[in-house]
Short mmCIF file of C-alpha atoms in Angstrom, two decimals:
data_model
loop_
_atom_site.label_atom_id
_atom_site.label_comp_id
_atom_site.label_asym_id
_atom_site.label_seq_id
_atom_site.Cartn_x
_atom_site.Cartn_y
_atom_site.Cartn_z
CA MET A 1 64.24 0.92 -30.60
CA SER A 2 62.35 3.58 -31.10
CA THR A 3 60.02 5.39 -28.55
CA GLU A 4 56.57 5.10 -31.27
CA ALA A 5 58.25 0.74 -31.59
CA ALA A 6 58.28 1.05 -27.76
CA ARG A 7 54.96 2.03 -27.64
CA ARG A 8 53.63 -0.44 -30.20
CA GLY A 9 56.11 -3.53 -28.69
CA PRO A 10 54.28 -4.27 -25.86
CA ARG A 11 50.88 -3.77 -27.16
CA ALA A 12 51.66 -6.43 -29.84
CA LEU A 13 53.08 -8.13 -27.77
CA ALA A 14 49.86 -8.66 -26.16
CA ARG A 15 47.80 -8.75 -29.07
CA GLN A 16 50.31 -11.75 -30.46
CA ARG A 17 48.89 -13.49 -26.72
CA ARG A 18 44.98 -13.51 -27.35
CA ARG A 19 45.40 -13.93 -30.97
CA ARG A 20 47.66 -17.40 -29.81
CA SER A 21 44.73 -18.48 -26.34
CA ALA A 22 41.17 -17.55 -29.42
CA ALA A 23 43.38 -20.60 -31.63
CA ARG A 24 44.03 -23.39 -28.51
CA PHE A 25 40.61 -22.12 -27.33
CA TRP A 26 39.54 -23.25 -30.96
CA GLN A 27 41.22 -26.55 -31.35
CA GLN A 28 40.58 -27.37 -27.93
CA TYR A 29 36.37 -26.35 -28.47
CA ARG A 30 36.52 -28.55 -31.96
CA THR A 31 36.75 -32.31 -29.85
CA HIS A 32 33.78 -31.44 -28.09
CA ARG A 33 31.11 -32.74 -30.67
CA ALA A 34 27.77 -31.48 -28.30
CA GLY A 35 30.02 -28.54 -28.41
CA LEU A 36 30.09 -28.43 -32.64
CA LEU A 37 26.71 -29.78 -32.72
CA GLY A 38 25.33 -27.04 -29.89
CA LEU A 39 27.45 -24.47 -32.05
CA ALA A 40 26.17 -24.83 -35.69
CA ALA A 41 22.07 -24.64 -33.88
CA LEU A 42 22.80 -21.22 -32.18
CA VAL A 43 24.25 -19.71 -35.88
CA LEU A 44 20.89 -21.03 -37.56
CA PHE A 45 18.80 -19.94 -35.10
CA ALA A 46 20.48 -16.46 -34.59
CA LEU A 47 20.43 -16.48 -38.74
CA VAL A 48 16.28 -17.08 -38.42
CA ALA A 49 16.78 -14.09 -35.60
CA LEU A 50 18.67 -11.39 -37.36
CA THR A 51 16.73 -12.22 -41.56
CA ALA A 52 12.89 -12.84 -40.06
CA PRO A 53 12.52 -8.50 -40.98
CA LEU A 54 13.54 -9.73 -45.06
CA THR A 55 11.41 -13.62 -44.48
CA VAL A 56 8.97 -13.72 -42.83
CA GLY A 57 7.80 -9.27 -42.52
CA SER A 58 7.29 -6.64 -39.45
CA GLY A 59 3.31 -7.81 -39.65
CA VAL A 60 2.74 -11.11 -39.90
CA SER A 61 2.02 -10.06 -36.22
CA ASP A 62 -0.94 -8.03 -37.00
CA VAL A 63 -4.15 -9.17 -36.60
CA THR A 64 -5.80 -6.91 -38.52
CA ASP A 65 -4.60 -8.57 -41.50
CA ALA A 66 -4.06 -11.50 -40.83
CA PRO A 67 -4.11 -14.55 -44.08
CA GLY A 68 -6.12 -17.37 -42.65
CA ARG A 69 -8.67 -17.95 -41.52
CA PRO A 70 -8.52 -19.05 -37.81
CA LEU A 71 -6.52 -22.41 -36.02
CA GLU A 72 -5.70 -23.59 -39.48
CA ALA A 73 -3.68 -27.18 -39.77
CA PRO A 74 -1.10 -27.27 -41.62
CA SER A 75 -0.85 -27.45 -45.25
CA GLY A 76 1.50 -26.03 -48.13
CA ARG A 77 0.08 -22.56 -47.54
CA PHE A 78 1.18 -23.03 -43.50
CA PRO A 79 3.43 -24.95 -43.47
CA LEU A 80 2.54 -24.82 -39.18
CA GLY A 81 -0.69 -23.97 -38.99
CA THR A 82 -2.14 -21.01 -37.70
CA ASP A 83 -3.28 -19.52 -34.51
CA ARG A 84 -6.39 -18.61 -33.14
CA PHE A 85 -6.55 -14.89 -35.19
CA GLY A 86 -4.90 -16.39 -38.78
CA ARG A 87 -2.07 -15.11 -38.64
CA ASP A 88 1.24 -18.21 -40.38
CA LEU A 89 2.66 -19.74 -37.21
CA LEU A 90 5.93 -20.50 -38.78
CA GLY A 91 6.81 -16.72 -39.65
CA LEU A 92 5.54 -16.20 -35.82
CA VAL A 93 8.17 -18.72 -34.42
CA VAL A 94 10.51 -16.98 -37.43
CA TRP A 95 9.50 -13.23 -35.86
CA GLY A 96 9.40 -14.45 -31.53
CA SER A 97 12.54 -16.14 -31.72
CA ARG A 98 14.38 -12.46 -32.23
CA VAL A 99 12.82 -10.91 -28.46
CA SER A 100 13.57 -14.52 -27.03
CA LEU A 101 16.64 -14.11 -27.69
CA LEU A 102 17.28 -10.57 -27.07
CA VAL A 103 15.49 -11.22 -23.24
CA GLY A 104 17.37 -14.02 -23.06
CA LEU A 105 20.80 -12.68 -23.79
CA LEU A 106 20.42 -9.51 -21.72
CA ALA A 107 19.55 -11.28 -19.16
CA ALA A 108 22.44 -13.66 -18.46
CA VAL A 109 25.07 -10.97 -19.19
CA LEU A 110 22.33 -8.96 -16.30
CA SER A 111 23.12 -11.38 -13.90
CA VAL A 112 25.75 -12.48 -14.60
CA ALA A 113 28.05 -8.69 -14.31
CA ILE A 114 26.09 -9.15 -10.93
CA GLY A 115 26.76 -12.28 -9.77
CA ALA A 116 30.23 -11.60 -11.47
CA VAL A 117 30.51 -7.05 -8.85
CA VAL A 118 28.71 -9.41 -5.50
CA GLY A 119 31.57 -12.15 -6.33
CA ILE A 120 34.78 -10.17 -6.37
CA SER A 121 33.45 -7.99 -3.98
CA ALA A 122 32.30 -10.64 -1.46
CA GLY A 123 36.25 -12.27 -1.98
CA HIS A 124 38.88 -8.92 -1.34
CA PHE A 125 36.75 -7.88 1.66
CA ARG A 126 36.35 -10.81 4.02
CA GLY A 127 35.28 -8.13 6.46
CA ALA A 128 32.24 -7.50 7.88
CA TYR A 129 31.29 -5.78 4.48
CA GLY A 130 31.63 -9.23 2.60
CA THR A 131 30.16 -10.38 5.04
CA VAL A 132 27.21 -9.16 4.25
CA LEU A 133 27.41 -10.10 0.94
CA MET A 134 27.18 -13.17 1.03
CA ARG A 135 23.79 -13.82 3.36
CA ILE A 136 22.54 -11.60 1.02
CA THR A 137 23.34 -13.43 -1.53
CA ASP A 138 22.04 -16.68 0.90
CA TRP A 139 19.04 -15.29 0.83
CA PHE A 140 18.18 -14.95 -2.69
CA LEU A 141 20.08 -18.97 -3.38
CA VAL A 142 17.44 -19.70 -0.84
CA MET A 143 14.59 -17.99 -2.17
CA PRO A 144 12.53 -19.49 -5.44
CA THR A 145 14.27 -17.12 -8.75
CA LEU A 146 10.50 -18.08 -10.36
CA VAL A 147 9.02 -16.76 -7.35
CA LEU A 148 11.05 -13.49 -7.03
CA ALA A 149 10.81 -12.36 -10.97
CA ILE A 150 7.05 -13.16 -11.10
CA ALA A 151 6.96 -10.83 -8.14
CA LEU A 152 8.53 -8.07 -9.91
CA ALA A 153 7.30 -8.24 -12.72
CA THR A 154 4.04 -7.65 -11.99
CA VAL A 155 4.60 -4.63 -10.07
CA MET A 156 6.57 -3.01 -12.97
CA SER A 157 4.99 -2.24 -15.93
CA ARG A 158 4.43 -4.75 -18.67
CA SER A 159 7.57 -4.28 -20.18
CA LEU A 160 10.71 -6.32 -22.41
CA GLY A 161 12.93 -4.21 -20.53
CA THR A 162 10.66 -5.67 -16.60
CA VAL A 163 11.13 -8.91 -17.62
CA VAL A 164 15.04 -8.50 -18.93
CA LEU A 165 15.27 -6.89 -14.34
CA ALA A 166 12.76 -9.88 -13.27
CA ILE A 167 15.10 -12.20 -14.77
CA GLY A 168 19.00 -10.47 -13.94
CA VAL A 169 17.84 -9.66 -10.25
CA THR A 170 16.69 -13.00 -9.07
CA SER A 171 19.06 -15.14 -11.20
CA TRP A 172 23.10 -14.00 -9.97
CA PRO A 173 23.56 -15.84 -6.17
CA THR A 174 24.86 -18.94 -8.24
CA THR A 175 27.14 -16.56 -10.07
CA ALA A 176 28.46 -14.96 -7.51
CA ARG A 177 29.20 -18.26 -4.82
CA LEU A 178 30.74 -19.54 -7.86
CA VAL A 179 33.55 -16.58 -8.39
CA ARG A 180 33.92 -16.48 -4.72
CA ALA A 181 35.49 -18.65 -4.45
CA GLN A 182 37.42 -18.60 -7.27
CA THR A 183 38.86 -15.50 -6.37
CA LEU A 184 39.86 -16.28 -3.33
CA ALA A 185 41.97 -19.14 -4.96
CA VAL A 186 43.78 -16.76 -6.94
CA GLU A 187 43.80 -13.65 -4.08
CA SER A 188 45.70 -16.85 -2.09
CA ARG A 189 48.72 -16.69 -4.97
CA PRO A 190 51.80 -15.26 -3.76
CA TYR A 191 51.89 -12.57 -6.50
CA ILE A 192 49.04 -10.59 -5.17
CA GLU A 193 51.27 -10.08 -2.18
CA ARG A 194 53.66 -8.90 -5.17
CA ALA A 195 51.09 -6.28 -5.83
CA ARG A 196 50.13 -5.32 -2.97
CA ALA A 197 53.23 -4.39 -1.48
CA LEU A 198 54.13 -3.00 -4.88
CA GLY A 199 51.43 -0.82 -3.61
CA GLY A 200 48.29 -2.56 -5.79
CA GLY A 201 45.22 -0.87 -4.24
CA HIS A 202 41.85 -2.64 -4.30
CA TRP A 203 40.52 -1.64 -7.13
CA HIS A 204 44.15 -2.62 -8.72
CA VAL A 205 44.10 -5.99 -7.23
CA MET A 206 40.73 -6.58 -8.33
CA THR A 207 40.76 -6.04 -12.01
CA ARG A 208 44.59 -6.37 -12.79
CA HIS A 209 44.59 -9.23 -11.42
CA VAL A 210 41.36 -10.71 -10.22
CA LEU A 211 39.11 -10.02 -12.69
CA PRO A 212 41.42 -11.67 -15.81
CA ASN A 213 41.80 -15.06 -13.76
CA VAL A 214 37.98 -15.31 -13.19
CA MET A 215 36.58 -14.23 -17.01
CA PRO A 216 37.00 -18.69 -18.45
CA LEU A 217 34.02 -18.61 -16.05
CA VAL A 218 32.31 -16.03 -15.82
CA LEU A 219 32.16 -16.97 -19.98
CA ALA A 220 31.16 -20.62 -19.56
CA GLN A 221 28.29 -19.16 -16.53
CA THR A 222 27.51 -16.44 -18.66
CA THR A 223 26.49 -19.87 -21.77
CA LEU A 224 24.77 -21.43 -19.45
CA MET A 225 22.51 -19.11 -18.18
CA VAL A 226 21.06 -17.92 -21.56
CA SER A 227 19.10 -21.11 -21.22
CA SER A 228 17.94 -20.88 -18.40
CA SER A 229 17.04 -16.90 -19.54
CA ILE A 230 14.98 -18.05 -22.05
CA LEU A 231 12.99 -20.98 -20.18
CA ALA A 232 11.78 -17.58 -17.21
CA GLU A 233 11.35 -15.21 -19.86
CA ALA A 234 9.24 -18.29 -22.31
CA THR A 235 7.52 -18.76 -18.72
CA LEU A 236 7.40 -15.26 -17.40
CA ALA A 237 5.30 -15.16 -20.46
CA PHE A 238 3.28 -18.09 -20.55
CA LEU A 239 2.10 -16.74 -16.85
CA GLY A 240 1.02 -13.46 -19.22
CA LEU A 241 3.55 -10.85 -17.27
CA GLY A 242 5.64 -10.46 -20.47
CA ASP A 243 5.22 -8.08 -23.63
CA PRO A 244 1.76 -8.16 -24.90
CA THR A 245 2.64 -5.63 -27.81
CA VAL A 246 5.92 -7.70 -28.71
CA VAL A 247 5.35 -12.01 -30.75
CA SER A 248 7.84 -14.23 -27.98
CA TRP A 249 7.27 -18.14 -27.97
CA GLY A 250 6.32 -17.87 -24.50
CA GLY A 251 3.30 -15.18 -25.49
CA LEU A 252 3.30 -17.46 -28.56
CA LEU A 253 2.24 -20.79 -26.37
CA GLN A 254 -0.33 -18.15 -23.82
CA ASP A 255 -1.75 -17.20 -26.87
CA ALA A 256 -1.99 -20.93 -27.17
CA ARG A 257 -4.31 -20.97 -23.64
CA GLU A 258 -5.74 -19.18 -23.76
CA ALA A 259 -7.46 -19.98 -27.78
CA GLY A 260 -7.77 -23.57 -25.70
CA ALA A 261 -5.48 -24.84 -28.14
CA VAL A 262 -4.59 -27.66 -25.69
CA SER A 263 -8.14 -28.88 -24.97
CA ALA A 264 -9.13 -28.72 -28.68
CA GLY A 265 -6.43 -31.26 -30.16
CA ASP A 266 -5.07 -27.97 -31.94
CA TRP A 267 -0.92 -30.32 -31.27
CA TRP A 268 0.18 -27.41 -33.84
CA TYR A 269 0.15 -24.16 -32.01
CA LEU A 270 1.90 -25.18 -28.97
CA VAL A 271 4.13 -27.91 -30.71
CA PRO A 272 5.81 -25.76 -32.57
CA PRO A 273 6.79 -22.23 -30.29
CA GLY A 274 7.82 -25.59 -27.08
CA ILE A 275 9.96 -27.74 -29.61
CA ALA A 276 12.56 -24.16 -30.13
CA ILE A 277 12.42 -23.17 -27.05
CA ALA A 278 13.95 -26.55 -26.27
CA LEU A 279 15.87 -26.81 -29.64
CA VAL A 280 17.57 -23.37 -28.09
CA ALA A 281 18.11 -24.09 -24.35
CA LEU A 282 19.08 -27.62 -25.45
CA ALA A 283 21.88 -25.77 -27.99
CA PHE A 284 23.29 -23.07 -25.13
CA THR A 285 23.03 -25.33 -22.28
CA LEU A 286 25.71 -27.95 -24.73
CA CYS A 287 28.08 -25.30 -26.07
CA GLY A 288 27.90 -23.64 -22.43
CA ARG A 289 29.82 -27.21 -21.03
CA ALA A 290 32.05 -27.64 -23.91
CA VAL A 291 32.51 -24.11 -23.13
CA GLU A 292 33.62 -24.52 -19.21
CA SER A 293 35.10 -27.83 -20.38
CA VAL A 294 38.23 -26.51 -22.60
CA LEU A 295 38.59 -23.60 -19.09
CA ASN A 296 38.73 -26.17 -16.98
CA PRO A 297 39.76 -29.42 -18.46
CA ARG A 298 39.35 -31.33 -14.92
CA LEU A 299 35.99 -31.63 -15.17
CA GLY A 300 35.94 -33.85 -17.77
CA VAL A 301 32.83 -33.48 -19.24
CA THR A 302 31.93 -36.25 -21.80
CA ARG A 303 32.30 -34.99 -25.29
#
């Protein structure tokens, strides 16, 4: 075998193993009907969000050039009616999917990343350092997440970055405790002792041995956290703590509340964004449960 072949051999073998693992994962995932339904819904929502500039245009949120009268009921021209400014609600719901999905994904990734770092560190360093980390985690765990997020969003500037940060830094404790438990289980295995005996340091053990074994748990937790993050973003926007310059589903509900849609009976102002939030949250939950069941068959999630 040549030098180049010897160098490419392990890489090719690693790629082949990853392809086989992905194929096994998809084969098992396909057996979960609820997971497939959630995945199909997410693909549909993603296509709607990505094609929004082509289907409804970026000017749909412009209040100075609204095409209809304020609070028009659904009709052939406006299938979901209009808002208090005369804007097409169907276009606003489609455009709002971009912000709601983006904020939910970014907040979930930030939350899971913080939880994974804290969990692996607390599980690997079991002395005073790990104890302090877990006490901090416990403090965040018992505090109401929504209250902390509202406090952060209140003292910081009103922007999408603030919403992402407020959700991400307040919702990581559950992930941290799960990852710590998995880290303790991994580090009790014999090959970890052999790695340390051969000179593997803390960074080597955590990144080369612990992290690959906790990644399935992190992936499943991410899919589950997205739905919670989308609901949290909608809640913050409904409370008036979101970015007022962008359109989101929670922001539409806030506008409907300010316009008195509940007392006036303007149901078309409330129902579409509410249903969109519920469907996306349900789709991510179904996908997360299916992923969790595939990666950990002992959970026995109903298919």
